[in-house]
PDB file of C-alpha atoms and ligand atoms in Angstrom:
ATOM      1  CA  MET A   1       3.818   6.735  28.841  1.00  0.00           C
ATOM      2  CA  ARG A   2       7.001   5.961  27.005  1.00  0.00           C
ATOM      3  CA  ILE A   3      10.286   8.264  27.961  1.00  0.00           C
ATOM      4  CA  ASN A   4      13.115   7.994  26.174  1.00  0.00           C
ATOM      5  CA  LEU A   5      16.415   8.778  28.939  1.00  0.00           C
ATOM      6  CA  LYS A   6      19.745   9.525  27.769  1.00  0.00           C
ATOM      7  CA  VAL A   7      21.794   8.436  30.964  1.00  0.00           C
ATOM      8  CA  TRP A   8      25.523   9.096  32.291  1.00  0.00           C
ATOM      9  CA  ARG A   9      27.021   5.417  32.108  1.00  0.00           C
ATOM     10  CA  GLN A  10      30.803   5.519  33.666  1.00  0.00           C
ATOM     11  CA  THR A  11      32.026   1.989  35.176  1.00  0.00           C
ATOM     12  CA  GLY A  12      34.222   3.367  37.315  1.00  0.00           C
ATOM     13  CA  PRO A  13      36.427   6.460  39.216  1.00  0.00           C
ATOM     14  CA  GLY A  14      38.382   8.107  36.298  1.00  0.00           C
ATOM     15  CA  GLN A  15      36.919   6.365  33.693  1.00  0.00           C
ATOM     16  CA  THR A  16      35.506   8.169  30.849  1.00  0.00           C
ATOM     17  CA  GLY A  17      31.678   8.320  31.167  1.00  0.00           C
ATOM     18  CA  GLN A  18      29.262   9.181  27.925  1.00  0.00           C
ATOM     19  CA  LEU A  19      25.645   9.871  27.730  1.00  0.00           C
ATOM     20  CA  VAL A  20      23.550   6.364  26.534  1.00  0.00           C
ATOM     21  CA  ASP A  21      20.387   6.200  25.458  1.00  0.00           C
ATOM     22  CA  TYR A  22      17.333   4.077  26.771  1.00  0.00           C
ATOM     23  CA  VAL A  23      13.717   3.547  26.442  1.00  0.00           C
ATOM     24  CA  ALA A  24      11.291   3.214  29.098  1.00  0.00           C
ATOM     25  CA  GLU A  25       8.557   1.970  28.299  1.00  0.00           C
ATOM     26  CA  SER A  26       4.407   1.548  30.156  1.00  0.00           C
ATOM     27  CA  VAL A  27       5.727   4.326  32.630  1.00  0.00           C
ATOM     28  CA  SER A  28       2.718   4.855  34.746  1.00  0.00           C
ATOM     29  CA  PRO A  29       1.942   8.728  35.965  1.00  0.00           C
ATOM     30  CA  ASP A  30       2.046   7.170  39.248  1.00  0.00           C
ATOM     31  CA  MET A  31       5.746   5.535  39.190  1.00  0.00           C
ATOM     32  CA  SER A  32       8.387   7.306  41.130  1.00  0.00           C
ATOM     33  CA  PHE A  33      11.060   8.310  39.206  1.00  0.00           C
ATOM     34  CA  LEU A  34      13.395   5.699  40.874  1.00  0.00           C
ATOM     35  CA  GLU A  35      10.692   3.089  40.562  1.00  0.00           C
ATOM     36  CA  MET A  36      11.215   4.280  36.454  1.00  0.00           C
ATOM     37  CA  LEU A  37      14.662   3.789  36.920  1.00  0.00           C
ATOM     38  CA  ASP A  38      14.075   0.419  38.634  1.00  0.00           C
ATOM     39  CA  VAL A  39      11.766  -1.111  35.864  1.00  0.00           C
ATOM     40  CA  VAL A  40      14.408   0.098  33.268  1.00  0.00           C
ATOM     41  CA  ASN A  41      17.134  -1.434  35.532  1.00  0.00           C
ATOM     42  CA  GLU A  42      15.284  -4.873  35.300  1.00  0.00           C
ATOM     43  CA  GLY A  43      15.097  -4.806  31.687  1.00  0.00           C
ATOM     44  CA  LEU A  44      18.196  -4.288  31.644  1.00  0.00           C
ATOM     45  CA  ILE A  45      19.313  -7.296  33.859  1.00  0.00           C
ATOM     46  CA  ARG A  46      16.964  -9.187  31.648  1.00  0.00           C
ATOM     47  CA  LYS A  47      19.356  -8.657  29.070  1.00  0.00           C
ATOM     48  CA  GLY A  48      22.766  -9.362  30.680  1.00  0.00           C
ATOM     49  CA  GLU A  49      23.503  -5.790  31.008  1.00  0.00           C
ATOM     50  CA  ASP A  50      24.899  -3.669  33.781  1.00  0.00           C
ATOM     51  CA  ALA A  51      21.710  -2.181  35.959  1.00  0.00           C
ATOM     52  CA  ILE A  52      22.244   1.698  36.100  1.00  0.00           C
ATOM     53  CA  ALA A  53      23.858   2.622  39.341  1.00  0.00           C
ATOM     54  CA  PHE A  54      22.153   5.214  41.549  1.00  0.00           C
ATOM     55  CA  ASP A  55      21.903   6.061  45.367  1.00  0.00           C
ATOM     56  CA  SER A  56      18.920   5.232  47.470  1.00  0.00           C
ATOM     57  CA  ASP A  57      17.478   4.502  50.801  1.00  0.00           C
ATOM     58  CA  CYS A  58      14.264   5.641  52.416  1.00  0.00           C
ATOM     59  CA  ARG A  59      12.582   6.557  49.326  1.00  0.00           C
ATOM     60  CA  GLU A  60      10.768   9.133  51.116  1.00  0.00           C
ATOM     61  CA  GLY A  61      12.439  12.404  51.027  1.00  0.00           C
ATOM     62  CA  ILE A  62      14.478  12.115  54.499  1.00  0.00           C
ATOM     63  CA  CYS A  63      17.478  10.394  54.122  1.00  0.00           C
ATOM     64  CA  GLY A  64      19.542  12.419  51.624  1.00  0.00           C
ATOM     65  CA  ALA A  65      20.729   9.494  49.976  1.00  0.00           C
ATOM     66  CA  CYS A  66      19.355   9.810  46.621  1.00  0.00           C
ATOM     67  CA  GLY A  67      20.218  12.609  43.702  1.00  0.00           C
ATOM     68  CA  PHE A  68      21.314  13.550  40.403  1.00  0.00           C
ATOM     69  CA  LEU A  69      20.682  16.122  37.676  1.00  0.00           C
ATOM     70  CA  ILE A  70      17.033  15.759  35.653  1.00  0.00           C
ATOM     71  CA  ASN A  71      17.883  17.852  32.268  1.00  0.00           C
ATOM     72  CA  GLY A  72      20.775  19.822  34.546  1.00  0.00           C
ATOM     73  CA  VAL A  73      18.297  20.568  37.465  1.00  0.00           C
ATOM     74  CA  PRO A  74      19.398  19.081  40.968  1.00  0.00           C
ATOM     75  CA  HIS A  75      16.326  16.523  41.948  1.00  0.00           C
ATOM     76  CA  GLY A  76      14.311  17.862  38.576  1.00  0.00           C
ATOM     77  CA  PRO A  77      11.722  20.167  37.970  1.00  0.00           C
ATOM     78  CA  ASP A  78       9.331  19.893  41.255  1.00  0.00           C
ATOM     79  CA  PRO A  79      10.486  22.642  44.263  1.00  0.00           C
ATOM     80  CA  GLY A  80      10.968  21.189  47.545  1.00  0.00           C
ATOM     81  CA  THR A  81      11.205  17.461  46.368  1.00  0.00           C
ATOM     82  CA  THR A  82      13.998  14.480  46.522  1.00  0.00           C
ATOM     83  CA  VAL A  83      14.281  12.727  43.432  1.00  0.00           C
ATOM     84  CA  CYS A  84      13.029   9.909  45.076  1.00  0.00           C
ATOM     85  CA  GLN A  85       9.537  11.747  45.719  1.00  0.00           C
ATOM     86  CA  LEU A  86       9.318  12.962  42.683  1.00  0.00           C
ATOM     87  CA  HIS A  87       6.906  11.375  40.165  1.00  0.00           C
ATOM     88  CA  MET A  88       6.347  10.398  36.444  1.00  0.00           C
ATOM     89  CA  ARG A  89       3.228  12.461  36.305  1.00  0.00           C
ATOM     90  CA  ARG A  90       5.593  15.647  36.206  1.00  0.00           C
ATOM     91  CA  PHE A  91       6.652  14.001  32.378  1.00  0.00           C
ATOM     92  CA  LYS A  92       5.012  13.813  29.037  1.00  0.00           C
ATOM     93  CA  ASP A  93       4.513  11.128  26.907  1.00  0.00           C
ATOM     94  CA  GLY A  94       7.458  10.884  24.443  1.00  0.00           C
ATOM     95  CA  GLU A  95       9.732  13.284  26.839  1.00  0.00           C
ATOM     96  CA  THR A  96      13.126  13.049  26.329  1.00  0.00           C
ATOM     97  CA  ILE A  97      15.260  13.149  30.491  1.00  0.00           C
ATOM     98  CA  VAL A  98      19.111  13.504  30.520  1.00  0.00           C
ATOM     99  CA  LEU A  99      20.181  11.984  33.651  1.00  0.00           C
ATOM    100  CA  GLU A 100      23.550  13.367  34.940  1.00  0.00           C
ATOM    101  CA  PRO A 101      25.356  13.159  38.425  1.00  0.00           C
ATOM    102  CA  TRP A 102      26.211  15.678  40.682  1.00  0.00           C
ATOM    103  CA  ARG A 103      29.722  17.314  39.202  1.00  0.00           C
ATOM    104  CA  ALA A 104      31.682  18.648  41.684  1.00  0.00           C
ATOM    105  CA  LYS A 105      35.329  18.200  42.432  1.00  0.00           C
ATOM    106  CA  ALA A 106      34.628  17.630  45.711  1.00  0.00           C
ATOM    107  CA  PHE A 107      32.261  14.970  44.710  1.00  0.00           C
ATOM    108  CA  PRO A 108      34.334  12.348  42.736  1.00  0.00           C
ATOM    109  CA  PRO A 109      32.310   9.751  40.895  1.00  0.00           C
ATOM    110  CA  ILE A 110      31.925   6.183  41.798  1.00  0.00           C
ATOM    111  CA  LYS A 111      29.649   4.744  38.586  1.00  0.00           C
ATOM    112  CA  ASP A 112      27.039   6.082  36.432  1.00  0.00           C
ATOM    113  CA  LEU A 113      25.199   8.709  38.771  1.00  0.00           C
ATOM    114  CA  VAL A 114      26.566   8.039  42.032  1.00  0.00           C
ATOM    115  CA  VAL A 115      29.016  10.101  43.432  1.00  0.00           C
ATOM    116  CA  ASP A 116      31.364   9.848  46.801  1.00  0.00           C
ATOM    117  CA  ARG A 117      29.874  12.211  49.401  1.00  0.00           C
ATOM    118  CA  THR A 118      32.105  11.006  52.478  1.00  0.00           C
ATOM    119  CA  ALA A 119      33.238  15.204  52.065  1.00  0.00           C
ATOM    120  CA  PHE A 120      30.089  16.373  53.807  1.00  0.00           C
ATOM    121  CA  ASP A 121      30.655  13.291  56.516  1.00  0.00           C
ATOM    122  CA  ARG A 122      34.006  14.723  57.304  1.00  0.00           C
ATOM    123  CA  ILE A 123      32.969  17.864  57.723  1.00  0.00           C
ATOM    124  CA  ILE A 124      30.039  16.625  60.091  1.00  0.00           C
ATOM    125  CA  GLN A 125      33.297  15.133  61.402  1.00  0.00           C
ATOM    126  CA  ALA A 126      34.731  18.427  62.137  1.00  0.00           C
ATOM    127  CA  GLY A 127      32.498  19.826  64.422  1.00  0.00           C
ATOM    128  CA  GLY A 128      28.787  18.648  63.825  1.00  0.00           C
ATOM    129  CA  TYR A 129      28.118  17.421  66.917  1.00  0.00           C
ATOM    130  CA  THR A 130      27.778  18.418  70.587  1.00  0.00           C
ATOM    131  CA  SER A 131      30.645  16.222  73.049  1.00  0.00           C
ATOM    132  CA  VAL A 132      29.307  17.387  76.304  1.00  0.00           C
ATOM    133  CA  ASN A 133      26.386  15.723  78.085  1.00  0.00           C
ATOM    134  CA  VAL A 134      23.089  16.879  77.377  1.00  0.00           C
ATOM    135  CA  GLY A 135      21.311  14.378  79.881  1.00  0.00           C
ATOM    136  CA  GLY A 136      18.914  12.039  78.506  1.00  0.00           C
ATOM    137  CA  ALA A 137      15.264  13.068  76.616  1.00  0.00           C
ATOM    138  CA  GLN A 138      13.692  14.471  79.504  1.00  0.00           C
ATOM    139  CA  ASP A 139      16.496  16.919  80.384  1.00  0.00           C
ATOM    140  CA  GLY A 140      16.163  17.887  76.815  1.00  0.00           C
ATOM    141  CA  ASN A 141      12.959  18.910  77.437  1.00  0.00           C
ATOM    142  CA  ALA A 142      13.810  20.331  80.805  1.00  0.00           C
ATOM    143  CA  ILE A 143      15.342  23.313  79.147  1.00  0.00           C
ATOM    144  CA  LEU A 144      13.534  26.217  77.697  1.00  0.00           C
ATOM    145  CA  ILE A 145      13.814  27.224  74.646  1.00  0.00           C
ATOM    146  CA  PRO A 146      11.650  30.002  72.927  1.00  0.00           C
ATOM    147  CA  LYS A 147       9.506  29.064  70.193  1.00  0.00           C
ATOM    148  CA  ASP A 148      11.390  31.320  67.457  1.00  0.00           C
ATOM    149  CA  THR A 149      14.249  29.754  67.904  1.00  0.00           C
ATOM    150  CA  ALA A 150      13.589  26.176  68.260  1.00  0.00           C
ATOM    151  CA  GLU A 151      11.698  26.695  64.935  1.00  0.00           C
ATOM    152  CA  ARG A 152      14.855  28.271  63.324  1.00  0.00           C
ATOM    153  CA  ALA A 153      17.184  25.646  64.750  1.00  0.00           C
ATOM    154  CA  MET A 154      14.505  22.710  63.317  1.00  0.00           C
ATOM    155  CA  ASP A 155      14.071  24.629  60.059  1.00  0.00           C
ATOM    156  CA  SER A 156      18.316  24.495  59.705  1.00  0.00           C
ATOM    157  CA  ALA A 157      18.466  20.700  60.862  1.00  0.00           C
ATOM    158  CA  ALA A 158      15.629  19.729  58.349  1.00  0.00           C
ATOM    159  CA  CYS A 159      18.989  19.558  56.267  1.00  0.00           C
ATOM    160  CA  ILE A 160      19.027  15.859  54.922  1.00  0.00           C
ATOM    161  CA  GLY A 161      22.884  16.252  53.188  1.00  0.00           C
ATOM    162  CA  CYS A 162      22.044  15.102  49.892  1.00  0.00           C
ATOM    163  CA  GLY A 163      24.502  17.414  48.081  1.00  0.00           C
ATOM    164  CA  ALA A 164      21.979  19.337  45.479  1.00  0.00           C
ATOM    165  CA  CYS A 165      23.418  22.254  46.782  1.00  0.00           C
ATOM    166  CA  VAL A 166      26.743  21.905  45.496  1.00  0.00           C
ATOM    167  CA  ALA A 167      25.393  20.620  42.139  1.00  0.00           C
ATOM    168  CA  ALA A 168      23.524  23.775  41.742  1.00  0.00           C
ATOM    169  CA  CYS A 169      26.621  25.716  42.319  1.00  0.00           C
ATOM    170  CA  LYS A 170      28.703  26.694  40.044  1.00  0.00           C
ATOM    171  CA  ASN A 171      31.368  27.252  42.683  1.00  0.00           C
ATOM    172  CA  ALA A 172      30.776  23.868  43.793  1.00  0.00           C
ATOM    173  CA  SER A 173      30.572  25.579  47.396  1.00  0.00           C
ATOM    174  CA  ALA A 174      28.527  23.392  50.089  1.00  0.00           C
ATOM    175  CA  VAL A 175      28.362  26.234  52.451  1.00  0.00           C
ATOM    176  CA  LEU A 176      24.283  25.934  52.252  1.00  0.00           C
ATOM    177  CA  PHE A 177      24.824  22.427  53.721  1.00  0.00           C
ATOM    178  CA  THR A 178      28.032  23.615  55.863  1.00  0.00           C
ATOM    179  CA  SER A 179      25.720  26.516  57.410  1.00  0.00           C
ATOM    180  CA  ALA A 180      22.509  24.783  58.219  1.00  0.00           C
ATOM    181  CA  LYS A 181      24.838  21.812  60.373  1.00  0.00           C
ATOM    182  CA  ILE A 182      26.227  25.037  61.940  1.00  0.00           C
ATOM    183  CA  ASN A 183      23.453  26.229  63.016  1.00  0.00           C
ATOM    184  CA  HIS A 184      21.049  24.446  64.573  1.00  0.00           C
ATOM    185  CA  LEU A 185      23.081  23.642  66.714  1.00  0.00           C
ATOM    186  CA  ALA A 186      24.455  27.285  67.572  1.00  0.00           C
ATOM    187  CA  LEU A 187      21.205  28.177  67.773  1.00  0.00           C
ATOM    188  CA  LEU A 188      20.273  25.760  71.535  1.00  0.00           C
ATOM    189  CA  PRO A 189      21.775  25.575  74.321  1.00  0.00           C
ATOM    190  CA  GLN A 190      23.290  22.530  74.145  1.00  0.00           C
ATOM    191  CA  GLY A 191      25.099  23.608  71.578  1.00  0.00           C
ATOM    192  CA  GLN A 192      26.907  26.497  73.316  1.00  0.00           C
ATOM    193  CA  THR A 193      29.720  24.868  74.570  1.00  0.00           C
ATOM    194  CA  GLU A 194      31.618  24.003  71.578  1.00  0.00           C
ATOM    195  CA  ARG A 195      29.774  26.637  69.285  1.00  0.00           C
ATOM    196  CA  SER A 196      33.105  28.823  68.496  1.00  0.00           C
ATOM    197  CA  ARG A 197      35.317  25.831  67.890  1.00  0.00           C
ATOM    198  CA  ARG A 198      32.772  23.832  65.790  1.00  0.00           C
ATOM    199  CA  VAL A 199      32.342  27.070  63.467  1.00  0.00           C
ATOM    200  CA  VAL A 200      36.097  27.375  62.591  1.00  0.00           C
ATOM    201  CA  ALA A 201      36.806  23.305  62.400  1.00  0.00           C
ATOM    202  CA  MET A 202      33.825  22.971  60.028  1.00  0.00           C
ATOM    203  CA  VAL A 203      34.450  26.142  57.790  1.00  0.00           C
ATOM    204  CA  ASP A 204      38.165  25.219  57.535  1.00  0.00           C
ATOM    205  CA  ARG A 205      37.067  21.116  57.044  1.00  0.00           C
ATOM    206  CA  HIS A 206      34.758  22.612  54.056  1.00  0.00           C
ATOM    207  CA  ASP A 207      37.858  24.642  52.480  1.00  0.00           C
ATOM    208  CA  ALA A 208      40.249  22.011  52.833  1.00  0.00           C
ATOM    209  CA  GLU A 209      37.820  19.185  51.352  1.00  0.00           C
ATOM    210  CA  GLY A 210      38.399  21.394  47.850  1.00  0.00           C
ATOM    211  CA  PHE A 211      34.319  23.030  47.723  1.00  0.00           C
ATOM    212  CA  GLY A 212      33.827  26.459  46.819  1.00  0.00           C
ATOM    213  CA  SER A 213      33.400  29.756  47.852  1.00  0.00           C
ATOM    214  CA  CYS A 214      30.159  31.561  48.056  1.00  0.00           C
ATOM    215  CA  SER A 215      29.257  34.231  45.536  1.00  0.00           C
ATOM    216  CA  ASN A 216      25.390  34.844  46.608  1.00  0.00           C
ATOM    217  CA  GLU A 217      24.286  32.920  43.288  1.00  0.00           C
ATOM    218  CA  GLY A 218      21.107  31.245  45.530  1.00  0.00           C
ATOM    219  CA  GLU A 219      21.302  28.508  43.308  1.00  0.00           C
ATOM    220  CA  CYS A 220      21.581  26.176  46.264  1.00  0.00           C
ATOM    221  CA  GLU A 221      18.429  27.997  48.075  1.00  0.00           C
ATOM    222  CA  ALA A 222      16.544  27.396  44.696  1.00  0.00           C
ATOM    223  CA  VAL A 223      17.435  23.653  44.758  1.00  0.00           C
ATOM    224  CA  CYS A 224      17.197  22.385  47.994  1.00  0.00           C
ATOM    225  CA  PRO A 225      14.817  19.783  48.509  1.00  0.00           C
ATOM    226  CA  LYS A 226      14.220  20.915  52.330  1.00  0.00           C
ATOM    227  CA  GLU A 227      14.206  24.272  51.321  1.00  0.00           C
ATOM    228  CA  ILE A 228      16.834  25.290  53.547  1.00  0.00           C
ATOM    229  CA  ALA A 229      17.040  29.451  53.586  1.00  0.00           C
ATOM    230  CA  ILE A 230      19.848  31.297  52.279  1.00  0.00           C
ATOM    231  CA  THR A 231      20.131  33.368  55.214  1.00  0.00           C
ATOM    232  CA  ASN A 232      21.956  30.240  57.203  1.00  0.00           C
ATOM    233  CA  ILE A 233      24.945  31.522  55.334  1.00  0.00           C
ATOM    234  CA  ALA A 234      24.662  34.463  56.511  1.00  0.00           C
ATOM    235  CA  ARG A 235      24.590  33.793  59.835  1.00  0.00           C
ATOM    236  CA  MET A 236      27.340  31.074  59.458  1.00  0.00           C
ATOM    237  CA  ASN A 237      29.655  33.951  58.546  1.00  0.00           C
ATOM    238  CA  ARG A 238      28.379  35.921  61.562  1.00  0.00           C
ATOM    239  CA  GLU A 239      29.348  32.774  63.721  1.00  0.00           C
ATOM    240  CA  TYR A 240      32.333  32.749  62.402  1.00  0.00           C
ATOM    241  CA  PHE A 241      33.456  35.987  63.009  1.00  0.00           C
ATOM    242  CA  ARG A 242      32.128  35.875  66.334  1.00  0.00           C
ATOM    243  CA  ALA A 243      34.738  33.421  66.611  1.00  0.00           C
ATOM    244  CA  MET A 244      37.413  35.319  65.377  1.00  0.00           C
ATOM    245  CA  LEU A 245      37.182  37.759  67.858  1.00  0.00           C
ATOM    246  CA  ILE A 246      36.451  35.794  70.838  1.00  0.00           C
ATOM    247  CA  ALA A 247      39.883  33.990  69.848  1.00  0.00           C
ATOM    248  CA  SER A 248      41.873  37.266  69.360  1.00  0.00           C
ATOM    249  CA  ASP A 249      40.567  38.376  72.700  1.00  0.00           C
TER     250      ASP A 249
HETATM  251  S1  SF4 B 301      21.311  22.189  52.503  1.00  0.00           S
HETATM  252 FE1  SF4 B 301      19.388  20.995  51.094  1.00  0.00          FE
HETATM  253  S2  SF4 B 301      20.417  20.759  48.660  1.00  0.00           S
HETATM  254 FE2  SF4 B 301      22.008  21.059  50.789  1.00  0.00          FE
HETATM  255  S3  SF4 B 301      22.678  19.218  51.452  1.00  0.00           S
HETATM  256 FE3  SF4 B 301      21.108  20.250  53.097  1.00  0.00          FE
HETATM  257  S4  SF4 B 301      18.996  19.510  52.044  1.00  0.00           S
HETATM  258 FE4  SF4 B 301      20.723  18.937  50.237  1.00  0.00          FE
HETATM  259  S1  FES B 302      16.406   8.213  49.159  1.00  0.00           S
HETATM  260 FE1  FES B 302      15.804   9.107  51.185  1.00  0.00          FE
HETATM  261  S2  FES B 302      15.753  11.250  50.528  1.00  0.00           S
HETATM  262 FE2  FES B 302      15.620  10.077  48.157  1.00  0.00          FE
END
């Protein structure tokens, strides 16, 4: 396959960026999208040009490092799929593909397709943990949890923190991410001790980082590679009101 690429190139934070045309030759349909970019970059390096910067780590859909807009869609056209798991067989020979970074005020650009997502780290630092001693693995196994609750907690915990939900949202809201991180702890016995403090601190941090509010567009759920349900947001709102009521007792 021969693929025409229009790639956002930006040398650094605060610099002016632009779409630059490249041609990826001899692309195998079995290549992953990132492998195709690796080949393009090898060609650029051989010519003495600057390689296209993009994030990746595990390349198997579990770390959340990868992600950019492919023809305007975070992680590209396949539902429930990170860009590292997307394959070139999904595209046609001769197709033109536009690559851009996540665009949100709270994710400032670093270079090319790489943005600074440390705002997510600061939301986790605000409360996405348990600081009580919950014992070792055997103690965790000794605490009986209803299967339905364990499943719902696991579904929320599946969020990999990629930021696609923010990129898809017209408000650049990160509440799908924040709610998933709050709920997976709020559902489990180990998360009860700090439950009220956690939700208030994490929601306040979310707002302070410059992410927008939720207006129930549903774009976040549609593009999430881990198919995190939008019902997490409703549950987070209930958690927040519960914390407010306890504080006003
Ligand atoms: S909720 Fe989904 S899209 Fe948002 S950060 Fe988590 S895995 Fe990525
Ligand atoms: S590189 Fe880890 S999820 Fe894509």
